[in-house]
Short mmCIF file of C-alpha atoms in Angstrom, two decimals:
data_model
loop_
_atom_site.label_atom_id
_atom_site.label_comp_id
_atom_site.label_asym_id
_atom_site.label_seq_id
_atom_site.Cartn_x
_atom_site.Cartn_y
_atom_site.Cartn_z
CA MET L 77 0.26 -0.12 -0.18
CA PRO L 78 1.86 3.18 -1.02
CA TYR L 79 1.99 6.30 1.96
CA LEU L 80 3.87 9.53 2.08
CA LYS L 81 6.10 9.86 4.73
CA LEU L 82 5.69 13.78 5.44
CA ARG L 83 7.77 16.47 7.03
CA ASP L 84 7.39 15.46 10.52
CA GLY L 85 7.71 12.10 10.41
CA ALA L 86 3.65 10.81 10.01
CA GLN L 87 2.22 8.80 7.92
CA LEU L 88 0.08 9.26 4.98
CA PHE L 89 -1.53 6.51 3.00
CA TYR L 90 -2.90 7.22 -0.26
CA LYS L 91 -4.99 4.58 -2.61
CA ASP L 92 -3.86 6.06 -6.63
CA TRP L 93 -5.50 4.28 -9.10
CA GLY L 94 -7.25 3.90 -12.63
CA ASN L 95 -5.47 4.81 -16.12
CA PRO L 96 -1.88 6.30 -14.34
CA ASN L 97 -2.30 9.02 -17.78
CA GLY L 98 -5.78 9.94 -16.98
CA GLU L 99 -6.82 13.06 -16.09
CA ILE L 100 -6.13 12.83 -12.15
CA VAL L 101 -9.92 13.70 -9.63
CA THR L 102 -8.29 14.02 -5.43
CA PHE L 103 -10.97 12.89 -2.99
CA SER L 104 -11.08 14.24 0.39
CA HIS L 105 -13.48 12.24 2.76
CA GLY L 106 -15.21 13.52 5.45
CA TRP L 107 -15.62 12.88 9.82
CA PRO L 108 -14.80 10.95 11.28
CA LEU L 109 -13.59 8.33 7.79
CA SER L 110 -11.18 7.88 5.66
CA SER L 111 -10.94 6.95 1.12
CA ASP L 112 -13.14 4.08 1.78
CA ASN L 113 -16.06 6.85 2.00
CA TRP L 114 -15.53 7.17 -2.09
CA GLU L 115 -15.00 3.82 -3.41
CA THR L 116 -17.77 3.77 -5.89
CA GLN L 117 -17.23 6.79 -7.03
CA MET L 118 -13.79 6.79 -7.29
CA PHE L 119 -14.48 3.10 -9.03
CA PHE L 120 -16.89 4.47 -10.94
CA LEU L 121 -14.36 7.17 -13.16
CA ALA L 122 -11.87 5.61 -12.77
CA GLU L 123 -13.31 2.44 -15.10
CA GLN L 124 -14.01 5.67 -17.13
CA GLY L 125 -10.33 6.34 -17.44
CA TYR L 126 -9.17 8.22 -14.91
CA ARG L 127 -7.11 8.54 -12.21
CA VAL L 128 -8.24 9.04 -8.82
CA ILE L 129 -5.85 9.76 -6.01
CA ALA L 130 -7.94 9.50 -2.67
CA HIS L 131 -5.75 10.04 1.07
CA ASP L 132 -6.89 8.70 4.91
CA ARG L 133 -6.10 12.79 6.67
CA ARG L 134 -3.17 11.71 8.96
CA GLY L 135 -4.99 10.31 12.14
CA HIS L 136 -7.54 8.66 10.32
CA GLY L 137 -7.87 5.31 8.62
CA ARG L 138 -4.54 4.56 7.55
CA SER L 139 -2.20 7.04 7.27
CA THR L 140 -0.51 7.63 11.13
CA GLN L 141 -2.13 7.86 14.35
CA THR L 142 -0.08 11.53 16.05
CA TRP L 143 -1.29 13.68 18.96
CA ASP L 144 -0.36 17.31 17.50
CA GLY L 145 -1.89 18.18 13.91
CA ASN L 146 -5.45 17.57 13.52
CA ASN L 147 -6.76 20.88 12.82
CA ILE L 148 -7.30 22.23 8.42
CA ASN L 149 -4.23 23.62 8.12
CA SER L 150 -2.22 20.62 9.20
CA PHE L 151 -4.35 18.58 6.80
CA THR L 152 -3.87 20.58 3.68
CA ASN L 153 -0.01 21.20 4.16
CA ASP L 154 -0.44 17.89 4.31
CA LEU L 155 -2.13 17.42 1.18
CA GLN L 156 -0.16 19.75 -0.44
CA GLU L 157 2.73 17.51 0.14
CA LEU L 158 0.59 14.88 -1.46
CA PHE L 159 0.70 16.20 -4.44
CA GLU L 160 3.84 18.02 -4.71
CA HIS L 161 4.91 14.33 -4.63
CA LEU L 162 3.31 12.81 -7.07
CA ASP L 163 3.17 15.92 -9.79
CA ILE L 164 -0.58 16.53 -9.06
CA ARG L 165 -1.55 19.02 -12.27
CA ASN L 166 -4.99 20.32 -13.55
CA ALA L 167 -6.22 18.10 -11.25
CA VAL L 168 -10.86 18.34 -10.68
CA MET L 169 -11.37 18.16 -6.87
CA VAL L 170 -13.72 16.44 -4.91
CA GLY L 171 -14.40 17.01 -1.39
CA HIS L 172 -17.26 16.09 1.15
CA SER L 173 -18.35 17.24 4.99
CA HIS L 174 -15.16 17.44 7.18
CA GLY L 175 -13.66 17.53 3.67
CA GLY L 176 -15.23 19.46 1.54
CA GLY L 177 -13.90 22.00 4.49
CA GLU L 178 -10.13 20.77 3.25
CA VAL L 179 -10.50 21.93 -0.33
CA THR L 180 -11.79 24.51 0.23
CA ARG L 181 -8.91 25.77 2.44
CA PHE L 182 -6.11 24.26 0.72
CA LEU L 183 -7.75 26.24 -2.24
CA GLY L 184 -7.65 29.54 -0.53
CA LYS L 185 -4.04 28.97 1.13
CA HIS L 186 -2.33 27.04 -1.56
CA GLY L 187 -4.19 28.12 -4.84
CA THR L 188 -5.73 27.05 -7.68
CA SER L 189 -2.44 26.36 -10.05
CA ARG L 190 -2.59 22.95 -10.22
CA VAL L 191 -6.70 22.17 -10.05
CA LYS L 192 -8.30 23.40 -12.38
CA LYS L 193 -11.90 22.55 -10.85
CA ALA L 194 -14.00 21.78 -7.85
CA VAL L 195 -16.81 20.01 -5.97
CA LEU L 196 -18.37 20.39 -2.50
CA ILE L 197 -20.41 17.84 -1.31
CA GLY L 198 -22.21 18.72 1.97
CA ALA L 199 -19.50 20.54 2.60
CA VAL L 200 -19.42 22.62 5.99
CA PRO L 201 -18.19 25.73 4.59
CA PRO L 202 -17.99 28.80 5.16
CA LEU L 203 -18.84 28.32 9.06
CA MET L 204 -21.44 25.30 10.98
CA LEU L 205 -20.65 26.98 13.93
CA LYS L 206 -23.83 29.67 14.66
CA THR L 207 -22.43 33.34 15.47
CA ALA L 208 -24.73 35.97 16.00
CA GLU L 209 -22.95 36.51 11.98
CA ASN L 210 -24.61 33.42 11.41
CA ALA L 211 -27.96 33.26 12.16
CA GLU L 212 -28.41 29.67 10.45
CA GLY L 213 -25.68 27.60 12.23
CA THR L 214 -26.17 25.35 14.82
CA ASP L 215 -25.55 26.21 18.13
CA LYS L 216 -22.52 24.84 20.32
CA SER L 217 -23.94 22.57 22.53
CA VAL L 218 -25.55 19.85 20.10
CA PHE L 219 -20.85 20.08 18.96
CA ASP L 220 -21.01 19.86 22.85
CA SER L 221 -22.63 16.93 22.96
CA PHE L 222 -20.30 15.53 20.32
CA ARG L 223 -17.98 15.56 22.90
CA GLN L 224 -19.62 14.37 25.51
CA ALA L 225 -20.84 11.14 23.57
CA MET L 226 -17.26 10.50 22.78
CA HIS L 227 -16.52 11.02 25.95
CA LYS L 228 -18.80 8.42 27.27
CA ASP L 229 -19.47 5.40 24.85
CA ARG L 230 -17.92 6.17 21.85
CA ALA L 231 -18.26 3.29 19.67
CA GLN L 232 -22.63 3.80 20.94
CA PHE L 233 -22.23 7.84 19.81
CA PHE L 234 -20.60 5.81 16.05
CA LEU L 235 -23.50 3.42 15.53
CA ASP L 236 -25.54 6.52 16.24
CA VAL L 237 -24.36 9.27 14.00
CA PRO L 238 -24.71 6.81 10.58
CA SER L 239 -27.97 4.61 11.93
CA GLY L 240 -29.14 7.86 11.81
CA PRO L 241 -29.15 11.74 10.03
CA PHE L 242 -25.70 10.80 8.51
CA PHE L 243 -27.79 8.65 6.05
CA GLY L 244 -31.14 10.30 7.03
CA PHE L 245 -31.89 6.18 8.53
CA ASN L 246 -33.84 8.42 10.56
CA ARG L 247 -36.61 9.25 8.43
CA PRO L 248 -39.92 8.10 7.65
CA GLY L 249 -40.37 4.93 4.78
CA VAL L 250 -36.66 5.16 4.84
CA GLN L 251 -35.10 2.04 3.55
CA LYS L 252 -31.99 1.47 6.35
CA SER L 253 -28.54 -0.36 4.98
CA GLU L 254 -26.70 -2.06 7.99
CA GLY L 255 -24.45 -1.72 5.41
CA GLN L 256 -23.27 1.10 5.18
CA ILE L 257 -23.58 2.28 8.61
CA ARG L 258 -21.10 -1.14 9.20
CA HIS L 259 -18.36 0.51 6.35
CA TRP L 260 -19.82 3.83 8.78
CA TRP L 261 -18.52 2.21 11.84
CA GLN L 262 -15.83 0.91 10.87
CA GLN L 263 -14.35 3.79 9.12
CA GLY L 264 -15.15 5.58 12.33
CA MET L 265 -13.53 3.80 15.16
CA ASN L 266 -10.12 2.66 13.16
CA THR L 267 -9.62 6.92 13.73
CA SER L 268 -7.78 7.68 16.55
CA PHE L 269 -9.84 9.08 19.17
CA LYS L 270 -7.76 12.13 20.05
CA THR L 271 -7.90 13.09 16.33
CA ALA L 272 -11.33 12.51 16.11
CA TYR L 273 -12.38 14.94 19.05
CA ASP L 274 -10.20 17.40 17.96
CA CYS L 275 -11.99 17.28 15.08
CA ILE L 276 -15.38 18.51 16.51
CA ARG L 277 -13.42 21.51 17.35
CA ASP L 278 -12.33 22.26 13.80
CA PHE L 279 -15.75 20.93 11.32
CA SER L 280 -17.68 22.54 13.21
CA GLU L 281 -15.67 26.21 14.45
CA THR L 282 -13.69 26.81 11.74
CA ASP L 283 -14.80 29.87 8.86
CA PHE L 284 -13.40 29.24 5.02
CA THR L 285 -15.63 32.33 4.18
CA GLU L 286 -12.06 34.75 3.04
CA ASP L 287 -11.17 30.86 1.25
CA LEU L 288 -14.42 30.96 -0.45
CA LYS L 289 -14.30 34.16 -1.75
CA LYS L 290 -10.56 33.50 -3.16
CA ILE L 291 -11.06 30.59 -5.13
CA ASP L 292 -11.29 31.56 -8.99
CA ILE L 293 -12.24 28.07 -10.81
CA PRO L 294 -15.47 26.53 -11.64
CA VAL L 295 -17.12 24.33 -7.49
CA LEU L 296 -20.08 22.57 -8.31
CA VAL L 297 -22.09 22.57 -4.98
CA LEU L 298 -23.73 19.60 -4.26
CA HIS L 299 -26.12 20.31 -1.36
CA GLY L 300 -29.62 18.08 0.05
CA ASP L 301 -31.99 19.48 1.37
CA ASP L 302 -32.40 17.33 4.32
CA ASP L 303 -28.77 17.70 5.11
CA GLN L 304 -29.05 16.56 8.79
CA VAL L 305 -25.25 16.85 10.22
CA VAL L 306 -25.42 20.33 7.26
CA PRO L 307 -27.47 21.82 6.87
CA ILE L 308 -27.95 23.30 3.65
CA GLU L 309 -28.99 27.26 4.89
CA ALA L 310 -26.29 27.07 6.45
CA ALA L 311 -23.77 25.38 4.59
CA GLY L 312 -24.26 25.08 0.43
CA ARG L 313 -26.73 28.16 -0.32
CA LYS L 314 -23.48 30.56 1.46
CA ALA L 315 -20.87 29.15 -0.21
CA ALA L 316 -22.31 28.90 -3.64
CA LYS L 317 -22.86 32.57 -3.48
CA LEU L 318 -19.39 33.36 -2.17
CA LEU L 319 -17.86 31.42 -4.99
CA PRO L 320 -16.80 33.33 -7.30
CA LYS L 321 -17.50 31.00 -9.59
CA GLY L 322 -20.09 28.42 -7.48
CA GLU L 323 -22.52 26.39 -9.06
CA LEU L 324 -25.38 24.70 -6.22
CA LYS L 325 -26.72 21.54 -7.18
CA VAL L 326 -29.59 21.25 -4.60
CA TYR L 327 -31.01 17.52 -3.83
CA PRO L 328 -34.65 17.68 -3.07
CA GLY L 329 -34.74 15.41 0.48
CA GLY L 330 -30.97 14.53 -0.26
CA SER L 331 -29.08 13.39 3.30
CA HIS L 332 -25.72 14.39 4.47
CA ALA L 333 -24.60 11.69 2.47
CA ILE L 334 -25.52 12.34 -0.89
CA HIS L 335 -22.36 10.01 -2.61
CA ASN L 336 -23.13 7.80 -0.52
CA ILE L 337 -27.32 7.66 -0.48
CA ASN L 338 -27.65 8.83 -4.41
CA VAL L 339 -24.89 7.52 -5.94
CA ASP L 340 -26.08 6.92 -9.84
CA GLU L 341 -26.98 10.48 -9.54
CA VAL L 342 -23.72 11.97 -7.56
CA ASN L 343 -21.40 9.80 -9.44
CA LYS L 344 -23.63 11.35 -13.70
CA ASP L 345 -23.61 15.03 -12.04
CA LEU L 346 -19.26 14.35 -11.63
CA LEU L 347 -18.91 12.79 -14.59
CA ASP L 348 -20.34 16.33 -16.03
CA PHE L 349 -18.92 18.68 -14.63
CA ILE L 350 -15.80 16.58 -14.99
CA ARG L 351 -16.36 16.70 -18.94
CA SER L 352 -18.15 20.49 -19.31
#
């Protein structure tokens, strides 16, 4: 399995699938998951002739479980090292949830010289936390309850999240996938406790507003209007307006995990946008 040794000695796991000479699409995963959460999109695009690359952020999946550095600036510096190591150019970046924040900060901090387009799916930007200026955000007490649940019983909490709001399995009439729940749990439990805990603050309190304003490439924003984790009014709709070249597509009734639930539609939207 391929690993990149980072500046501090940490090992970053990554997947590099498909046509080695094809156009590159990179994937950044959400909390508290790993690159495995993108497997259906990666397989689909690899079959279309693309080179698809996804990494496990430090502390997640198969990457080194570092005690420090569990924050968006460290994550994006790691990703920049991976881009340089693999000489990634003219790429399309795709990010979900916290990974959408990673893509946004990466482009805001490191620029767009290596990237031609980006896709944000159920992404956290511009800001999840409710403040005086961000009335549509989520109250801090919700994120405090996440931390309390981790302290009490992380394993159960990591069953409750995918069994309910993450995939929208708590909605009436929705068919629940036990496989999706177990897969989420497995990924989450492979992430270090410290990283998962630190990232609750990182994804909820990081303000990406200025990053969004700097991104000068086309960005497709995909968001479900029944996203119970990252509500569309606080995220997708605002992000699309802040992006100079942003385009919003709303998935009616869509959950936080539209790429896992609305697989065919998301895959088609990705392919159409990449080809456009």
